[in-house]
Coordinates of C-alpha atoms and ligand atoms in Angstrom, one line a residue:
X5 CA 110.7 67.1 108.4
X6 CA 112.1 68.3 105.0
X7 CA 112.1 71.7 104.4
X8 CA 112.6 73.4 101.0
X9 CA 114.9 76.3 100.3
X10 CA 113.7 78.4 97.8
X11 CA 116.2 81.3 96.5
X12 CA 114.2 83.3 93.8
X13 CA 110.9 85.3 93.1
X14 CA 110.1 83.1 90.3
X15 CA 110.9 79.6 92.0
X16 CA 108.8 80.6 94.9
X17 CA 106.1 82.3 92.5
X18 CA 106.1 78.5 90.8
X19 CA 105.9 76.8 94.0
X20 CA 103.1 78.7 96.0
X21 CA 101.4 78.7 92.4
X22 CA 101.4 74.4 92.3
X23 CA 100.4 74.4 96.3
X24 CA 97.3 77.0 95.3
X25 CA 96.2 74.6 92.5
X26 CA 96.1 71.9 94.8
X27 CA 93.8 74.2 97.4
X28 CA 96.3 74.7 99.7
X29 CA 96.3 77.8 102.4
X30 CA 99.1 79.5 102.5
X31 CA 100.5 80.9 106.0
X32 CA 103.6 83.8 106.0
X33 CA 106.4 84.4 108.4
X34 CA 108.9 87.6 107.5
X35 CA 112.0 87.3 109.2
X36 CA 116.0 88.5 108.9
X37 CA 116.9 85.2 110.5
X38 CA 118.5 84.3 113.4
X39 CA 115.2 82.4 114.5
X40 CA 114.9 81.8 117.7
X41 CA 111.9 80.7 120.0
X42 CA 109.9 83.5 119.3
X43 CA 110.1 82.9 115.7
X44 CA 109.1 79.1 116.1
X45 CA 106.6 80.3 117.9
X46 CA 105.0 82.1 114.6
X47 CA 105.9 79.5 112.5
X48 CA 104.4 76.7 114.9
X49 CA 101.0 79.1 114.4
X50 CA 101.3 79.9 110.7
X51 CA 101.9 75.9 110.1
X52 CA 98.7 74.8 112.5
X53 CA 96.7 77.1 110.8
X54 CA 97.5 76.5 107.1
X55 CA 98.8 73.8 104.8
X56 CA 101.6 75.4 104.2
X57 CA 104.0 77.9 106.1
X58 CA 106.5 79.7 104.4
X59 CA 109.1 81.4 106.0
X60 CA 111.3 84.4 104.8
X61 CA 114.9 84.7 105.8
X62 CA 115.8 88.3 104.4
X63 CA 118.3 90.4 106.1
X64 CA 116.6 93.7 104.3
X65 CA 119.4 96.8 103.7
X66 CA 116.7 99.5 103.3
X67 CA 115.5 99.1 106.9
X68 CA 119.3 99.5 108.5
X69 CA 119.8 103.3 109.5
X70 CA 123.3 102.1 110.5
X71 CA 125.9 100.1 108.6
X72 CA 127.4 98.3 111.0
X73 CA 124.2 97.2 112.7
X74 CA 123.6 95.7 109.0
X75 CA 126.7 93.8 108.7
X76 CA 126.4 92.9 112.7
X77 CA 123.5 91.2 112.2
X78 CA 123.4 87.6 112.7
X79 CA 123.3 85.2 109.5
X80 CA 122.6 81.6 110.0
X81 CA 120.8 80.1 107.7
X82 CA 121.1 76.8 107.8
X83 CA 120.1 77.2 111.5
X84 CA 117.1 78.7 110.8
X85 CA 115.8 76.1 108.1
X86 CA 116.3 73.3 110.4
X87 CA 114.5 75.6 113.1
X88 CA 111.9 76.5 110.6
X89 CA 111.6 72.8 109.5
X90 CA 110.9 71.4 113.0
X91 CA 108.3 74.0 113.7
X92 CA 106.6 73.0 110.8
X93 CA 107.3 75.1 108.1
X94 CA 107.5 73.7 104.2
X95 CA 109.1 76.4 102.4
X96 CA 112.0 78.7 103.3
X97 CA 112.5 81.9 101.1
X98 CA 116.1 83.1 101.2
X99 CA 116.6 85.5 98.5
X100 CA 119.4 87.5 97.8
X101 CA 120.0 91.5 97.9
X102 CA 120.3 91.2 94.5
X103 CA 117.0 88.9 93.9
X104 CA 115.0 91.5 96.1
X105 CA 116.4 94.4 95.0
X106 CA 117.7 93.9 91.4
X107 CA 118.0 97.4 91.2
X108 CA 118.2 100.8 93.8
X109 CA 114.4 100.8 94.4
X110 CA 112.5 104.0 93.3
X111 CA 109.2 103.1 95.0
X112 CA 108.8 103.4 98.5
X113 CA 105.8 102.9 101.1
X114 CA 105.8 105.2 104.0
X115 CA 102.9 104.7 106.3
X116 CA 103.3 108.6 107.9
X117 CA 102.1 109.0 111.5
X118 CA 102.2 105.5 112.7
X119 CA 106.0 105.4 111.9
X120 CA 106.7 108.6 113.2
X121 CA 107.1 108.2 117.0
X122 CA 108.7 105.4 119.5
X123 CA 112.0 103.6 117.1
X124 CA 110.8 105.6 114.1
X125 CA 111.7 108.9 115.8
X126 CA 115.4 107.1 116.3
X127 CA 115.5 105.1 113.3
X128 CA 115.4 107.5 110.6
X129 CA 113.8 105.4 107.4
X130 CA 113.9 102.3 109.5
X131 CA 109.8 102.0 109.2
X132 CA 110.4 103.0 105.0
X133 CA 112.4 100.3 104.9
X134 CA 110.2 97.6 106.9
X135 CA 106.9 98.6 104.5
X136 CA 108.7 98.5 101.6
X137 CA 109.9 94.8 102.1
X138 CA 106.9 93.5 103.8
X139 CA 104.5 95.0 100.8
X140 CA 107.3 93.2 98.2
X141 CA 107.3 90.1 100.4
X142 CA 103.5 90.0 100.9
X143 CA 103.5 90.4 97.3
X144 CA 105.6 87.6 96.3
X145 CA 104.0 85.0 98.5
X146 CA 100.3 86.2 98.3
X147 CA 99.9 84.6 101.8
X148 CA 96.2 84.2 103.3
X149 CA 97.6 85.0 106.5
X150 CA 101.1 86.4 108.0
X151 CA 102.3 86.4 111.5
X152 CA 103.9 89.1 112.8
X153 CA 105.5 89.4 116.3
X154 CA 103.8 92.0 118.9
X155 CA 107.4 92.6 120.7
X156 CA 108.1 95.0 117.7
X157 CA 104.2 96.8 118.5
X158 CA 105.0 100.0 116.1
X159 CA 106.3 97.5 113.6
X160 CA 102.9 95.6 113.7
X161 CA 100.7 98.7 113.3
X162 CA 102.7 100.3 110.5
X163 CA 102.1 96.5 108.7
X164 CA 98.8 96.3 109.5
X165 CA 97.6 99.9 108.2
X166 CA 99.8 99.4 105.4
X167 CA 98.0 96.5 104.6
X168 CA 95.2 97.5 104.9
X169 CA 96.2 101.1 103.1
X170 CA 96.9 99.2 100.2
X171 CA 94.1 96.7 99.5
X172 CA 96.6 94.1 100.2
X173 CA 94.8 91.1 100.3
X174 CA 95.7 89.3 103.8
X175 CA 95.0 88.6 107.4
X176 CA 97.9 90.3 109.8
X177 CA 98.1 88.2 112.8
X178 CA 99.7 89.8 115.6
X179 CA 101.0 86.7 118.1
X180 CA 101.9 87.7 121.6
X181 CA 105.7 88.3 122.9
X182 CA 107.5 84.9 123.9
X183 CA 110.1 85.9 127.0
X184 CA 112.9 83.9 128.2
X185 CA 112.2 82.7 132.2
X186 CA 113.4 85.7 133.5
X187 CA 111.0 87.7 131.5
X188 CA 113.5 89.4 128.9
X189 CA 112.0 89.3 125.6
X190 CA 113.4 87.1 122.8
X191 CA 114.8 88.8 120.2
X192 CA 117.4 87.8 117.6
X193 CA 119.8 90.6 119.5
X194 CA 120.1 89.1 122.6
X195 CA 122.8 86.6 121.2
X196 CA 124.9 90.4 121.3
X197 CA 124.5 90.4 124.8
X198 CA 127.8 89.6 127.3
X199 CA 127.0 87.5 130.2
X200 CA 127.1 90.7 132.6
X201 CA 124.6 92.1 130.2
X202 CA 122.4 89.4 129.6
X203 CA 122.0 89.0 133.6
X204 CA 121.0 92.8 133.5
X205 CA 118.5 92.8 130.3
X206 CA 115.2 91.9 132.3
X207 CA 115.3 94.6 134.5
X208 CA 113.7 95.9 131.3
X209 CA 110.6 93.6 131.7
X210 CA 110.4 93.7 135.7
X211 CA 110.8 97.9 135.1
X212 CA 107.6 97.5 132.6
X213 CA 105.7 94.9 134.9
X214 CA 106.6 97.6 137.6
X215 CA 105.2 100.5 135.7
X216 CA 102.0 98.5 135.4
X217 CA 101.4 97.6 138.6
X218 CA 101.7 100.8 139.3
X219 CA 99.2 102.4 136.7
X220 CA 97.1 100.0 138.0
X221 CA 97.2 101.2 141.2
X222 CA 96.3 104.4 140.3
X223 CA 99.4 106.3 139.0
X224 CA 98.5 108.5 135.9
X225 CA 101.7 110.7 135.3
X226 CA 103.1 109.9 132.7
X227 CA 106.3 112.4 133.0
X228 CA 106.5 110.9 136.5
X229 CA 106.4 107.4 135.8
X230 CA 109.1 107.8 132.8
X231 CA 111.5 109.6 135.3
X232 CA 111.1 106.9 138.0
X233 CA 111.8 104.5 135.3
X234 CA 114.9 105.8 133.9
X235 CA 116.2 106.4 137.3
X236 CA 115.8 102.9 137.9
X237 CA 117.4 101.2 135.1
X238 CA 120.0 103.7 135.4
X239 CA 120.9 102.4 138.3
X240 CA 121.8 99.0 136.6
X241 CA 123.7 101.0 133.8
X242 CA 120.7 100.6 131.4
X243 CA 120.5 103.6 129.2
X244 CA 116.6 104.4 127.8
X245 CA 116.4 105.9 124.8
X246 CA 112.9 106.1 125.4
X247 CA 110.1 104.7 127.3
X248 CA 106.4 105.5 126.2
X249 CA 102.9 105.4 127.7
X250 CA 101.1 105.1 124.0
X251 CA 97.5 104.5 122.7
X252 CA 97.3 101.2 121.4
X253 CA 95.6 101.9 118.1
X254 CA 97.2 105.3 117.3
X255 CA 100.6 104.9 118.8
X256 CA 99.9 108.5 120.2
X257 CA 101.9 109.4 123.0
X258 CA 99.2 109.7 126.3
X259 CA 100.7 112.1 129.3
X260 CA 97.8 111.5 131.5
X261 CA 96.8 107.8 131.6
X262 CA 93.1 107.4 132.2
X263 CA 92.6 104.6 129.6
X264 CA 93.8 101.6 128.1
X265 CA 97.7 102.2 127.1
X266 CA 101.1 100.6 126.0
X267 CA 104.4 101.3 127.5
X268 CA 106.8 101.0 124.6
X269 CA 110.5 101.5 125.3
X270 CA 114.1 100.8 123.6
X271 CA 116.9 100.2 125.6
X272 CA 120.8 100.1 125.3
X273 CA 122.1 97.2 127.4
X274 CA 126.2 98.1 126.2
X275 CA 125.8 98.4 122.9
X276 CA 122.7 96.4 122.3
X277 CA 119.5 97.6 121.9
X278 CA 116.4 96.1 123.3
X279 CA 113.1 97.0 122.6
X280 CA 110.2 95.6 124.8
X281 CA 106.6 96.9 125.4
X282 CA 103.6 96.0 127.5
X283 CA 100.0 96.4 127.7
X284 CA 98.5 98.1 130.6
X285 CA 94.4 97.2 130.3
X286 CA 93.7 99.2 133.5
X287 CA 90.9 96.6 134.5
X288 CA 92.3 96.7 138.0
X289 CA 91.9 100.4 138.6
X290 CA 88.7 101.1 140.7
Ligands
LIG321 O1 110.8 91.9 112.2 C1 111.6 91.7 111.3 O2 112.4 90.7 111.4 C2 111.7 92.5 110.1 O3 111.5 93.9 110.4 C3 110.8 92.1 108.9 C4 109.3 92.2 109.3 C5 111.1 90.6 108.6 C6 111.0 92.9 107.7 O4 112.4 92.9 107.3

């Protein structure tokens, strides 16, 4: 399938205006790139459920806290528009720093306490920078819907209250995490990963699957349940940076679990770091 490659506000604004005219739907995937399954995966959704799917490819400066995670970053484009392509997107945005950010932006959006916590209490500005782009790319496209990944959880709720904050006039989709067979989380960092590291990544999942199980056998500490955690990725030379029982609205942290939570955690596998999270309903719990 052909795909388009569109490189400025204005040429997008011209084509999403001509696709409107005609009725169309449009459907919104944000990315940096490096698509991967995952990503197909929100494209597949955002193209069943529109007419149209439009995908950005945006590696976005303001949300980097560290320079040489920035210029780290994977850029493949013409990977990603043939993976966008066959999961049936029509449109990929690719716009330049210098398109997005013609000048040093004065405006900001900082959605305060959901950003707070979890990567934000690492990421200095990281969440400032995600809002930002996401309000300018959810400006530029005027999508009907976007799709957004639930690996990155806080990222989700910061776009969805800043959405909604802002009268912005779209459905945020969260779709659910797509794992590799041995449960690690796709994400555009694994490619980072040395072989030795890649075979260790999932004990992130299987440590998440085991702190469920265990919540849902009755455990309820959280201080507990984080210190049998680190000690056990630890032993596999996983280093937490943290691990989180949270509410699943607020993203407030929960030390005694007696209802529905999420266990959020970043972790450095070398020099990569992983993020994962899971949802423990506590239906099982008698
Ligand atoms: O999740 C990402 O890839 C990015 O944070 C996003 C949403 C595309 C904003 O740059």
């Amino acid at each position: 399938m052909s795909i388009e490659i569109v490189e400025t506000v204005a040429g997008l604004r011209h084509e999403i205006a001509a696709r409107r005219a005609r009725g169309e739907r449009i459907g919104f995937v944000a990315t940096m790139g490096a698509l991967h399954a995952g990503h197909a995966r929100l494209i597949e959704r955002a193209a069943a459920e529109n007419d149209c799917a439009v995908v950005s490819v945006f590696v976005n400066p303001i949300q980097f806290n560290d320079a040489t995670d920035f210029e780290r970053y994977p850029r493949t484009l013409d990977a990603d528009a043939a993976l966008a392509a066959a999961a049936g997107a029509q449109i990929v945005f690719a716009p330049s720093n210098a398109e997005m950010y013609p000048r040093a932006p004065l405006t900001h959006v900082d959605v305060d306490e959901l950003s707070a916590g979890l990567c934000g209490a690492f990421r200095p500005g990281h969440f400032r920078g995600v809002a930002t782009v996401v309000a300018k790319l959810l400006n530029i496209v005027q999508p009907d819907v976007a799709y957004f990944g639930e690996k990155d959880y806080q990222q989700l709720a910061v776009i969805r209250r800043m959405a909604a904050d802002l009268s912005i006039d779209v459905e945020i989709v969260g779709v659910a995490i797509v794992r590799e067979a041995d449960g690690l989380a796709m994400s555009s960092r694994n490619r980072h990963l040395a072989e030795v590291e890649r075979a260790l990544a999932p004990e992130i999942y299987r440590t998440l699957t085991q702190l469920r199980d265990e919540i849902a056998a009755g455990a309820s500490s959280a201080a507990e349940l984080k210190f049998a955690a680190g000690e056990a990725l630890g032993v596999h030379g996983l280093r937490v940076e943290y691990l989180e029982f949270v509410d699943p609205e607020t993203l407030a942290p929960i030390e005694r679990i007696a209802a529905p939570v999420v266990i959020a955690a970043a972790v450095w596998v070398g020099a990569t770091r992983l993020i994962d999270n899971l949802l423990c309903p506590l239906e099982s719990r008698g």
